[in-house]
Coordinates of C-alpha atoms in Angstrom, one line a residue:
X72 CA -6.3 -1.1 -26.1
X73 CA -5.8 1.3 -23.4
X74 CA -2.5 3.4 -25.9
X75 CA -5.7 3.6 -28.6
X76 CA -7.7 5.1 -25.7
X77 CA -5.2 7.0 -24.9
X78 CA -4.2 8.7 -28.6
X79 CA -7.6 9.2 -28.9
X80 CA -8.5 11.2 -25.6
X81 CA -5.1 13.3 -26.6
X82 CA -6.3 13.9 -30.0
X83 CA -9.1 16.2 -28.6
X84 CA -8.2 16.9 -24.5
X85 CA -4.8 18.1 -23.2
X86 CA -3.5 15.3 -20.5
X87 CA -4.0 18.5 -18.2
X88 CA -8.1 18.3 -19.0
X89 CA -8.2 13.9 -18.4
X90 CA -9.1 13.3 -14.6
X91 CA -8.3 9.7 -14.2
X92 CA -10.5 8.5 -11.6
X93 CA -8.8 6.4 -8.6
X94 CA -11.6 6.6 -5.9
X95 CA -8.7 5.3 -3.4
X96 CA -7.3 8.6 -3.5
X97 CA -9.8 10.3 -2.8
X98 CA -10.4 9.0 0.3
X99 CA -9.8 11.0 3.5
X100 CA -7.0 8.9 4.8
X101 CA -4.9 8.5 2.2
X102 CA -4.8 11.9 1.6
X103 CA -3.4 11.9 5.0
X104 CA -0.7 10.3 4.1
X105 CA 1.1 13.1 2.5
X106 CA 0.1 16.0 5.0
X107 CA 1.3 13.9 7.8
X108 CA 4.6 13.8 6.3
X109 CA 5.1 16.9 5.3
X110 CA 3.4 19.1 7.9
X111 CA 4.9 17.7 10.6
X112 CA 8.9 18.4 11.4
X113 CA 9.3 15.4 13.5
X114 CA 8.7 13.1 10.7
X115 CA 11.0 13.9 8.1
X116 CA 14.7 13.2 9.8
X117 CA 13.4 9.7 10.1
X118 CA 11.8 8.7 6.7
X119 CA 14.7 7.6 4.9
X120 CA 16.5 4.6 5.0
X121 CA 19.2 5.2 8.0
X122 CA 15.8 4.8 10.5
X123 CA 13.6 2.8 8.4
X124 CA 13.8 -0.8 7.9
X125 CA 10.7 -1.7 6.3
X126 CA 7.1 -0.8 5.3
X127 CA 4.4 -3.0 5.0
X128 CA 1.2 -2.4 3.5
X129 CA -1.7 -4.9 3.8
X130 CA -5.0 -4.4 2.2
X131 CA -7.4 -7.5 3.6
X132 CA -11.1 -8.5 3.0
X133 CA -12.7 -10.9 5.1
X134 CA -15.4 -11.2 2.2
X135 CA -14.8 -13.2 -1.1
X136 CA -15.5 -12.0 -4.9
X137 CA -19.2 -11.1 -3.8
X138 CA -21.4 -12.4 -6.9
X139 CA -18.4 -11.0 -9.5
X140 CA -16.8 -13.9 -9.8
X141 CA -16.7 -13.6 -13.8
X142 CA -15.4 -10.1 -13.7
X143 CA -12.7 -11.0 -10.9
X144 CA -11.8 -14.3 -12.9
X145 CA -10.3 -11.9 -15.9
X146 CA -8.8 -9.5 -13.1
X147 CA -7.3 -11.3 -10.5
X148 CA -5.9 -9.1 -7.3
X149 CA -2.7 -7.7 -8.8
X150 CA -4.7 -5.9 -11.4
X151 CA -7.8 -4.9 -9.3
X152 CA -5.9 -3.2 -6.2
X153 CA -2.4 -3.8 -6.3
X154 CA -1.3 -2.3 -9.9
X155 CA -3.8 0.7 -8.8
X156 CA -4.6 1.9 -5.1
X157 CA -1.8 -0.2 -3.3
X158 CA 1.3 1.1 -5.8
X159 CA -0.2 5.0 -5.2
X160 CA -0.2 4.3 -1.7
X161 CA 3.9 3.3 -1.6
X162 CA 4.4 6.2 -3.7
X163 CA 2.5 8.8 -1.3
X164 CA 4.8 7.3 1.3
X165 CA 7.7 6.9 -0.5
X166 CA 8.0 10.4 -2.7
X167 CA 9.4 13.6 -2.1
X168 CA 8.2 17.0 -0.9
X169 CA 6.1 18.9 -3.9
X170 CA 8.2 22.0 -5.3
X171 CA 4.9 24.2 -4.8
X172 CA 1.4 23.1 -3.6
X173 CA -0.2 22.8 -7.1
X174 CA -1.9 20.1 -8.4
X175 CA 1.2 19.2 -11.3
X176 CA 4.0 19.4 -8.3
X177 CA 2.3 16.9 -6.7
X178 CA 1.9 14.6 -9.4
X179 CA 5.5 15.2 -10.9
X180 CA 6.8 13.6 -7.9
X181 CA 3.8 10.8 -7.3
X182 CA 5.3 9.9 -11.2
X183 CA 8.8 9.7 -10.1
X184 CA 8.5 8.3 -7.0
X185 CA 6.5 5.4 -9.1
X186 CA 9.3 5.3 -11.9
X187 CA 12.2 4.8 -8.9
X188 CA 10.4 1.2 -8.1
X189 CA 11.9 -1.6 -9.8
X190 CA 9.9 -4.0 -11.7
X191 CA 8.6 -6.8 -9.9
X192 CA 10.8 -10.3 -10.7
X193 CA 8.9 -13.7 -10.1
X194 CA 11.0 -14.1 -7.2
X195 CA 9.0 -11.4 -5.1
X196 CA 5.9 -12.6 -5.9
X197 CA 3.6 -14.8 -4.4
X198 CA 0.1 -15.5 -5.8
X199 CA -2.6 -17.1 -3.5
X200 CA -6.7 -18.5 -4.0
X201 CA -8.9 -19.3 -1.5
X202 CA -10.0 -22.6 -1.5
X203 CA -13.3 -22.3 -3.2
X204 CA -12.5 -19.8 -5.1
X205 CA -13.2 -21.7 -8.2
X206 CA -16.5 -23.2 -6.9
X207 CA -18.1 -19.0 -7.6
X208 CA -20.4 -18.5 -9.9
X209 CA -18.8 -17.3 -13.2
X210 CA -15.4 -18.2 -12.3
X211 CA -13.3 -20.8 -14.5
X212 CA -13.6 -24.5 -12.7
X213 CA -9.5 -24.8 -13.5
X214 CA -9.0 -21.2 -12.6
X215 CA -5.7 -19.9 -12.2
X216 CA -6.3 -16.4 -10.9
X217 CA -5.0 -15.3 -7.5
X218 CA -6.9 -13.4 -5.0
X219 CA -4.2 -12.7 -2.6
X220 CA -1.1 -11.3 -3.6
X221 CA 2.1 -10.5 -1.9
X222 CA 5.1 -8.7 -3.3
X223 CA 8.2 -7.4 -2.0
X224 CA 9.2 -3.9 -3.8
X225 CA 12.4 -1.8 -4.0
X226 CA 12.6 2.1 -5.0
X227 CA 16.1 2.8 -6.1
X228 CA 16.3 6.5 -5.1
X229 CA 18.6 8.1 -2.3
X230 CA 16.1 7.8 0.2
X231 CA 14.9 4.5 -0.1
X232 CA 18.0 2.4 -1.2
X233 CA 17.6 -1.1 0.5
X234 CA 14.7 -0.8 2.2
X235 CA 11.9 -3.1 1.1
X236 CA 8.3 -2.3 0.5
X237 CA 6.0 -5.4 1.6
X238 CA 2.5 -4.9 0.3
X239 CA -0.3 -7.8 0.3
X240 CA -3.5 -7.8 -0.5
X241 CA -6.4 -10.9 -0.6
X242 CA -9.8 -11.9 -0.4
X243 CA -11.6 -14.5 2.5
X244 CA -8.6 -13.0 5.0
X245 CA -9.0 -13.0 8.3
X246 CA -10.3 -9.5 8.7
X247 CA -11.3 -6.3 6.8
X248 CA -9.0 -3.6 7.2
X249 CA -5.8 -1.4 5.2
X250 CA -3.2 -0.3 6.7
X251 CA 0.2 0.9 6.8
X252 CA 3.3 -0.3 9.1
X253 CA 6.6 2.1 8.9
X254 CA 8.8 -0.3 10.7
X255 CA 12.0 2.3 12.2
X256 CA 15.2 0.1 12.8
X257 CA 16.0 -0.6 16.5
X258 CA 18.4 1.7 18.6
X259 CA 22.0 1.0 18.1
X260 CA 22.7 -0.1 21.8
X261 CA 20.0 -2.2 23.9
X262 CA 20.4 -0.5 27.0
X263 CA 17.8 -3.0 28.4
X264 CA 17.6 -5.6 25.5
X265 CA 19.3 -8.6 28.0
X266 CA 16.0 -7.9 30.1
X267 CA 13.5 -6.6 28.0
X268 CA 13.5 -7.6 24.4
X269 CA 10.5 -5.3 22.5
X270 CA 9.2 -4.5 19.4
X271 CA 10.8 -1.7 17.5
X272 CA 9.2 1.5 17.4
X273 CA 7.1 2.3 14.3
X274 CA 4.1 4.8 12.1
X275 CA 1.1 3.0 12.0
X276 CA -1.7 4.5 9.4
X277 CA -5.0 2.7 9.9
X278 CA -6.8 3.6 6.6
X279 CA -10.1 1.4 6.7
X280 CA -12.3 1.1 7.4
X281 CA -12.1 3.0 11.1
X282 CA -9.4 5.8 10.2
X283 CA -6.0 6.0 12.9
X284 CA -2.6 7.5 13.0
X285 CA -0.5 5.8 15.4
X286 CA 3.1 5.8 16.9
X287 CA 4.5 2.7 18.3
X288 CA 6.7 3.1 21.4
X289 CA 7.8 1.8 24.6
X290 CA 7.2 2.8 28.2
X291 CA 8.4 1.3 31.3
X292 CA 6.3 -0.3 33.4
X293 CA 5.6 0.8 36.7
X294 CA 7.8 -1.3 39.5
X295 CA 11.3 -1.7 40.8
X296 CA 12.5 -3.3 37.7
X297 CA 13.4 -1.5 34.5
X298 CA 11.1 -3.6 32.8
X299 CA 8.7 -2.0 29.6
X300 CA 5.9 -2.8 27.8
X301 CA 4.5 -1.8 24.3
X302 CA 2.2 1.2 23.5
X303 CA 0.5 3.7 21.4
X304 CA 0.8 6.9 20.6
X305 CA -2.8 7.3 18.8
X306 CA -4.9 10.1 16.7
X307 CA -7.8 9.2 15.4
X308 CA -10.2 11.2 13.0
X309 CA -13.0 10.8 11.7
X310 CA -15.8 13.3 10.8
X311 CA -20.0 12.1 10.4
X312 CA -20.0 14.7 7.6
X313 CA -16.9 13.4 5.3
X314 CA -17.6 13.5 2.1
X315 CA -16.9 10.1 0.0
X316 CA -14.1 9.4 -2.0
X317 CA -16.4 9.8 -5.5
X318 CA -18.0 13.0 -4.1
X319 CA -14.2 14.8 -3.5
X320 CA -12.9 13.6 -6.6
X321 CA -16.1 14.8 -8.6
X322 CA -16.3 18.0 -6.9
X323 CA -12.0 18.7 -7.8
X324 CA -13.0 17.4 -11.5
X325 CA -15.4 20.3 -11.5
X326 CA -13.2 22.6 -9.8
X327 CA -10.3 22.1 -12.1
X328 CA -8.2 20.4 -9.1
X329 CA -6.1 17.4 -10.6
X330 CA -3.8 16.7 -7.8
X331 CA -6.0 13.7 -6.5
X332 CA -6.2 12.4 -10.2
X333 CA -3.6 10.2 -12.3
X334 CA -1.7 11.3 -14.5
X335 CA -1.0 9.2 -18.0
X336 CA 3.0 9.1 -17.0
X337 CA 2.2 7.8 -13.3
X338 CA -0.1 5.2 -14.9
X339 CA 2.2 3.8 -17.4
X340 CA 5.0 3.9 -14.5
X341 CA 2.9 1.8 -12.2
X342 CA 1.6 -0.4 -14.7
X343 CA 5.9 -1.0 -15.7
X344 CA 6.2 -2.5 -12.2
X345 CA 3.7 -5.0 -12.6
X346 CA 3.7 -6.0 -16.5
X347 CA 6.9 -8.3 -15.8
X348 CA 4.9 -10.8 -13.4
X349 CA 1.6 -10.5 -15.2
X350 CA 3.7 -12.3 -18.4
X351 CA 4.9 -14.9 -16.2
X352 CA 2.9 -18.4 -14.9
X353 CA 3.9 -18.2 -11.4
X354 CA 2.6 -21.3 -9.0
X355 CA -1.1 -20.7 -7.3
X356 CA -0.9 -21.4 -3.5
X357 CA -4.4 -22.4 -2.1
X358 CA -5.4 -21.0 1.3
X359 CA -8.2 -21.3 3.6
X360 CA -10.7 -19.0 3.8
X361 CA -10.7 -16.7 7.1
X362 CA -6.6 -17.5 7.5
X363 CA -3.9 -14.8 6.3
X364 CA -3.6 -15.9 3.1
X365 CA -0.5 -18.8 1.9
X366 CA 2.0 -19.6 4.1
X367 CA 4.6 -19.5 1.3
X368 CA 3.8 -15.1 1.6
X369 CA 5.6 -15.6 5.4
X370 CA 8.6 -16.7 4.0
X371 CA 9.4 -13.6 2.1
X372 CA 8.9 -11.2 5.1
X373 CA 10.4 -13.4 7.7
X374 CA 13.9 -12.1 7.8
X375 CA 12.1 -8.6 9.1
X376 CA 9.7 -10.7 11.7
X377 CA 7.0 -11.4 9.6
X378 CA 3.2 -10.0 8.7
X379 CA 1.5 -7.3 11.1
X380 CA -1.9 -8.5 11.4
X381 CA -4.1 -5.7 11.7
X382 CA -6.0 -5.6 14.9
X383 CA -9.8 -5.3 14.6
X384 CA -12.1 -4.6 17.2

C-alpha cells in the first residue's frame, strides 16, 4: 500500500531527499501559472473572490485509452489526471504568495492551498464513458469506469470563500487541449448592457498543447453606435529549445531543487478530496465519442453560463 511505501522510503530518506515525480509540473506552462500571478501587480487585487466568480479547468483528449485499455479499466479518469495534475493545477491558482523563493515555501503553501479544498460529495460529481469504451481491448465488457469526469470544488480560505472551482477532464472529447478560464464577475452597473449584452471579462491560460496567456475584454466597435464586441488580449510563448517536462524535473532531482516535486503532505491532501467519491457507486453517463462529454456535466455549471470549449485551430 502506498503508507507501507511510504514508512519504508522514510525509514532510510528524509521526505526532503523523495522527489515525487508529477511530469505535469514540470511542464513550461504550468509553471507559468505561478509567476504570472505573482510577478505581475495587476493581477493580484483581482484574484480573490470580490472579482472572481468562477474557474474552470478542462483537460480534453480527442483520443480514447490508446491500446491501455486494461491499465485504464483499474484507473478510471479521476485517479489518472484529476486526483494528480488537475488538483495541483487549482492549487497553483488558488494558493498564496511563497514566504521566500525556496523550494519548501513553495510547497508549504501548494499543501495548504490543497488542505483548504473540501472533499468532493457525490453531489458534485459526475462520471461519464464513451460509448465504446467497453468494446477496448482489456477493458471489462460490464465496465463501470468513467473516462470523463466533472467536479465542482470549494477552497474554504479567505480568498476563495464561495467561489467554485469547475474542472473536467475525458477521453474521445471533441478536441485535445487544457486550459484554464478565470471567469471575473461583471461590472456593478451595465452602462451599455440594454444595448450590448457581452461576455464578462476573464484570464485565459492555454496550457496544451500550443501554450497562450490571454485576457478577455471588450472594445467597441467602430461606428456611431456604442456598440462592442469581444477580444483578446494575447501572449504567447513558446521556445523550439524547451526542454520537456521529464528533462526539468530530472535535471532539479539532480540539482537538489524540490519545488516542482510533491511533497508526502500535499499528496495525502489531494488524495483527501477525492477518497470520498472513489467509495461511492455513482451513476455512469454514456456519451458519444467526439461530443463534450454527458450532458448531465452541463447542469452543474449552468448557473455560471455553462462549459468554455476550448477553441482549436
Amino acid at each position: 500500500s502506498a503508507q507501507e511505501l511510504n514508512r519504508t522510503l522514510h525509514s532510510v530518506f528524509d521526505e526532503s531527499r523523495i522527489y515525487r515525480i508529477d511530469h505535469y509540473m514540470g511542464k513550461e506552462p504550468v509553471q507559468n501559472l505561478l509567476y504570472f500571478r505573482f510577478a505581475n501587480s495587476f493581477v493580484e487585487p483581482l484574484w480573490n473572490r470580490h472579482h472572481v466568480a468562477a474557474i474552470e479547468i478542462t483537460m480534453a483528449e480527442k483520443f480514447g485509452v490508446e491500446g491501455r485499455g486494461r491499465f485504464y479499466d483499474e484507473v478510471g479518469a479521476l485517479r489518472d489526471v484529476v486526483q494528480n495534475h488537475l488538483l495541483q493545477i487549482a492549487a497553483l491558482l488558488t494558493v498564496e504568495a511563497p514566504v521566500a523563493p525556496d523550494a519548501e515555501a513553495t510547497r508549504d503553501e501548494i499543501a495548504k492551498a490543497l488542505r483548504a479544498m473540501r472533499p468532493l460529495e457525490p453531489k458534485h460529481l459526475v462520471r461519464g464513458q464513451y460509448v465504446g469504451y467497453r468494446d477496448e481491448p482489456g477493458v471489462a465488457p460490464d465496465s463501470g469506469v468513467e473516462t470523463y469526469a466533472a467536479i465542482r470544488l470549494y477552497v474554504d480560505s479567505w480568498r476563495w470563500a464561495g467561489v467554485p472551482i469547475f474542472v473536467r477532464a475525458g477521453k474521445h472529447l471533441a478536441a485535445t487541449a487544457t486550459e484554464v478560464r478565470v471567469e471575473l464577475q461583471r461590472p456593478p452597473i451595465g452602462v451599455f448592457r440594454l444595448r450590448d449584452d457581452g461576455r464578462e471579462n476573464y484570464f485565459r491560460f492555454r496550457l496544451g498543447p500550443d501554450v497562450a496567456i490571454a485576457l478577455g475584454a471588450r472594445a467597441k466597435q467602430a461606428g456611431d453606435e456604442m456598440v462592442g464586441e469581444d477580444l483578446e488580449l494575447a501572449v504567447t510563448h513558446q521556445s523550439p529549445d524547451e526542454m520537456t517536462a521529464y528533462e526539468r524535473l530530472l535535471g532539479d532531482a539532480l540539482d537538489g531543487d524540490a519545488a516542482l516535486f510533491a511533497r508526502q503532505d500535499a499528496v495525502e491532501a489531494a488524495w483527501r478530496i477525492v477518497d470520498p467519491v472513489l467509495r461511492e457507486m455513482t451513476p455512469v453517463y454514456p456519451y458519444e465519442r467526439g461530443s463534450w462529454g454527458p450532458k448531465e456535466a452541463d447542469e452543474m455549471i449552468a448557473s455560471y453560463g455553462g462549459w468554455d470549449a476550448p477553441v482549436v485551430t
